[in-house]
Amino acid sequence: MISRIYLYPVLEALFEKINKKCVKEKLYSYRCPGKPSCYYQIDSALETKLRDKFKMK
């Protein structure tokens, strides 16, 4: 299952400063088609791990 996440503008700005081509390509591959650039789609298992790590509900 795929989850959609929203990145705050500050984090999105940091992503834009990444210069390594392969990293940029990987990040861009997670963008949600038809949504603004701050929306990404990730596997729900990764979402759960991130929420647990950062103690988010």
mmCIF file with all atom_site columns, C-alpha atoms in Angstrom:
data_model
loop_
_atom_site.group_PDB
_atom_site.id
_atom_site.type_symbol
_atom_site.label_atom_id
_atom_site.label_alt_id
_atom_site.label_comp_id
_atom_site.label_asym_id
_atom_site.label_entity_id
_atom_site.label_seq_id
_atom_site.pdbx_PDB_ins_code
_atom_site.Cartn_x
_atom_site.Cartn_y
_atom_site.Cartn_z
_atom_site.occupancy
_atom_site.B_iso_or_equiv
_atom_site.pdbx_formal_charge
_atom_site.auth_seq_id
_atom_site.auth_comp_id
_atom_site.auth_asym_id
_atom_site.auth_atom_id
_atom_site.pdbx_PDB_model_num
ATOM 1  C CA . MET A 1 1  ? 0.000  0.000  0.000   1.00 0.00 ? 1  MET A CA 1
ATOM 2  C CA . ILE A 1 2  ? 1.204  3.512  -0.809  1.00 0.00 ? 2  ILE A CA 1
ATOM 3  C CA . SER A 1 3  ? 0.881  6.463  1.561   1.00 0.00 ? 3  SER A CA 1
ATOM 4  C CA . ARG A 1 4  ? 1.049  10.110 0.603   1.00 0.00 ? 4  ARG A CA 1
ATOM 5  C CA . ILE A 1 5  ? 3.081  12.473 2.729   1.00 0.00 ? 5  ILE A CA 1
ATOM 6  C CA . TYR A 1 6  ? 3.474  16.239 2.685   1.00 0.00 ? 6  TYR A CA 1
ATOM 7  C CA . LEU A 1 7  ? 6.880  17.832 3.233   1.00 0.00 ? 7  LEU A CA 1
ATOM 8  C CA . TYR A 1 8  ? 7.025  21.175 4.939   1.00 0.00 ? 8  TYR A CA 1
ATOM 9  C CA . PRO A 1 9  ? 8.490  23.969 2.789   1.00 0.00 ? 9  PRO A CA 1
ATOM 10 C CA . VAL A 1 10 ? 11.684 24.087 4.888   1.00 0.00 ? 10 VAL A CA 1
ATOM 11 C CA . LEU A 1 11 ? 12.401 20.409 4.222   1.00 0.00 ? 11 LEU A CA 1
ATOM 12 C CA . GLU A 1 12 ? 11.442 20.763 0.562   1.00 0.00 ? 12 GLU A CA 1
ATOM 13 C CA . ALA A 1 13 ? 13.938 23.643 0.284   1.00 0.00 ? 13 ALA A CA 1
ATOM 14 C CA . LEU A 1 14 ? 16.661 21.414 1.747   1.00 0.00 ? 14 LEU A CA 1
ATOM 15 C CA . PHE A 1 15 ? 15.852 18.711 -0.805  1.00 0.00 ? 15 PHE A CA 1
ATOM 16 C CA . GLU A 1 16 ? 16.254 21.264 -3.597  1.00 0.00 ? 16 GLU A CA 1
ATOM 17 C CA . LYS A 1 17 ? 19.805 22.015 -2.382  1.00 0.00 ? 17 LYS A CA 1
ATOM 18 C CA . ILE A 1 18 ? 20.925 18.423 -2.908  1.00 0.00 ? 18 ILE A CA 1
ATOM 19 C CA . ASN A 1 19 ? 23.398 18.385 -5.768  1.00 0.00 ? 19 ASN A CA 1
ATOM 20 C CA . LYS A 1 20 ? 24.094 14.693 -6.271  1.00 0.00 ? 20 LYS A CA 1
ATOM 21 C CA . LYS A 1 21 ? 22.167 13.628 -9.378  1.00 0.00 ? 21 LYS A CA 1
ATOM 22 C CA . CYS A 1 22 ? 21.325 10.067 -8.264  1.00 0.00 ? 22 CYS A CA 1
ATOM 23 C CA . VAL A 1 23 ? 19.898 11.341 -4.949  1.00 0.00 ? 23 VAL A CA 1
ATOM 24 C CA . LYS A 1 24 ? 17.770 13.972 -6.715  1.00 0.00 ? 24 LYS A CA 1
ATOM 25 C CA . GLU A 1 25 ? 16.461 11.369 -9.143  1.00 0.00 ? 25 GLU A CA 1
ATOM 26 C CA . LYS A 1 26 ? 15.520 9.059  -6.269  1.00 0.00 ? 26 LYS A CA 1
ATOM 27 C CA . LEU A 1 27 ? 13.692 11.857 -4.423  1.00 0.00 ? 27 LEU A CA 1
ATOM 28 C CA . TYR A 1 28 ? 11.857 12.940 -7.560  1.00 0.00 ? 28 TYR A CA 1
ATOM 29 C CA . SER A 1 29 ? 10.768 9.351  -8.201  1.00 0.00 ? 29 SER A CA 1
ATOM 30 C CA . TYR A 1 30 ? 8.691  9.518  -5.006  1.00 0.00 ? 30 TYR A CA 1
ATOM 31 C CA . ARG A 1 31 ? 6.751  12.633 -6.014  1.00 0.00 ? 31 ARG A CA 1
ATOM 32 C CA . CYS A 1 32 ? 2.983  12.246 -6.407  1.00 0.00 ? 32 CYS A CA 1
ATOM 33 C CA . PRO A 1 33 ? 1.897  12.715 -9.998  1.00 0.00 ? 33 PRO A CA 1
ATOM 34 C CA . GLY A 1 34 ? -0.602 15.534 -10.417 1.00 0.00 ? 34 GLY A CA 1
ATOM 35 C CA . LYS A 1 35 ? 0.144  17.029 -6.984  1.00 0.00 ? 35 LYS A CA 1
ATOM 36 C CA . PRO A 1 36 ? 2.329  19.987 -5.946  1.00 0.00 ? 36 PRO A CA 1
ATOM 37 C CA . SER A 1 37 ? 6.047  19.200 -5.558  1.00 0.00 ? 37 SER A CA 1
ATOM 38 C CA . CYS A 1 38 ? 5.800  18.922 -1.758  1.00 0.00 ? 38 CYS A CA 1
ATOM 39 C CA . TYR A 1 39 ? 3.685  15.740 -1.989  1.00 0.00 ? 39 TYR A CA 1
ATOM 40 C CA . TYR A 1 40 ? 5.466  12.396 -2.005  1.00 0.00 ? 40 TYR A CA 1
ATOM 41 C CA . GLN A 1 41 ? 4.283  8.812  -2.005  1.00 0.00 ? 41 GLN A CA 1
ATOM 42 C CA . ILE A 1 42 ? 6.003  6.168  0.074   1.00 0.00 ? 42 ILE A CA 1
ATOM 43 C CA . ASP A 1 43 ? 5.306  2.602  1.107   1.00 0.00 ? 43 ASP A CA 1
ATOM 44 C CA . SER A 1 44 ? 3.036  2.471  4.157   1.00 0.00 ? 44 SER A CA 1
ATOM 45 C CA . ALA A 1 45 ? 5.582  0.290  6.018   1.00 0.00 ? 45 ALA A CA 1
ATOM 46 C CA . LEU A 1 46 ? 8.155  3.089  5.697   1.00 0.00 ? 46 LEU A CA 1
ATOM 47 C CA . GLU A 1 47 ? 5.550  5.601  6.866   1.00 0.00 ? 47 GLU A CA 1
ATOM 48 C CA . THR A 1 48 ? 4.944  3.488  9.978   1.00 0.00 ? 48 THR A CA 1
ATOM 49 C CA . LYS A 1 49 ? 8.689  3.272  10.693  1.00 0.00 ? 49 LYS A CA 1
ATOM 50 C CA . LEU A 1 50 ? 9.065  7.038  10.332  1.00 0.00 ? 50 LEU A CA 1
ATOM 51 C CA . ARG A 1 51 ? 6.075  7.737  12.564  1.00 0.00 ? 51 ARG A CA 1
ATOM 52 C CA . ASP A 1 52 ? 7.434  5.360  15.216  1.00 0.00 ? 52 ASP A CA 1
ATOM 53 C CA . LYS A 1 53 ? 10.927 6.828  15.043  1.00 0.00 ? 53 LYS A CA 1
ATOM 54 C CA . PHE A 1 54 ? 9.690  10.389 15.424  1.00 0.00 ? 54 PHE A CA 1
ATOM 55 C CA . LYS A 1 55 ? 6.884  9.426  17.819  1.00 0.00 ? 55 LYS A CA 1
ATOM 56 C CA . MET A 1 56 ? 4.138  10.763 15.559  1.00 0.00 ? 56 MET A CA 1
ATOM 57 C CA . LYS A 1 57 ? 0.548  9.558  15.529  1.00 0.00 ? 57 LYS A CA 1
#
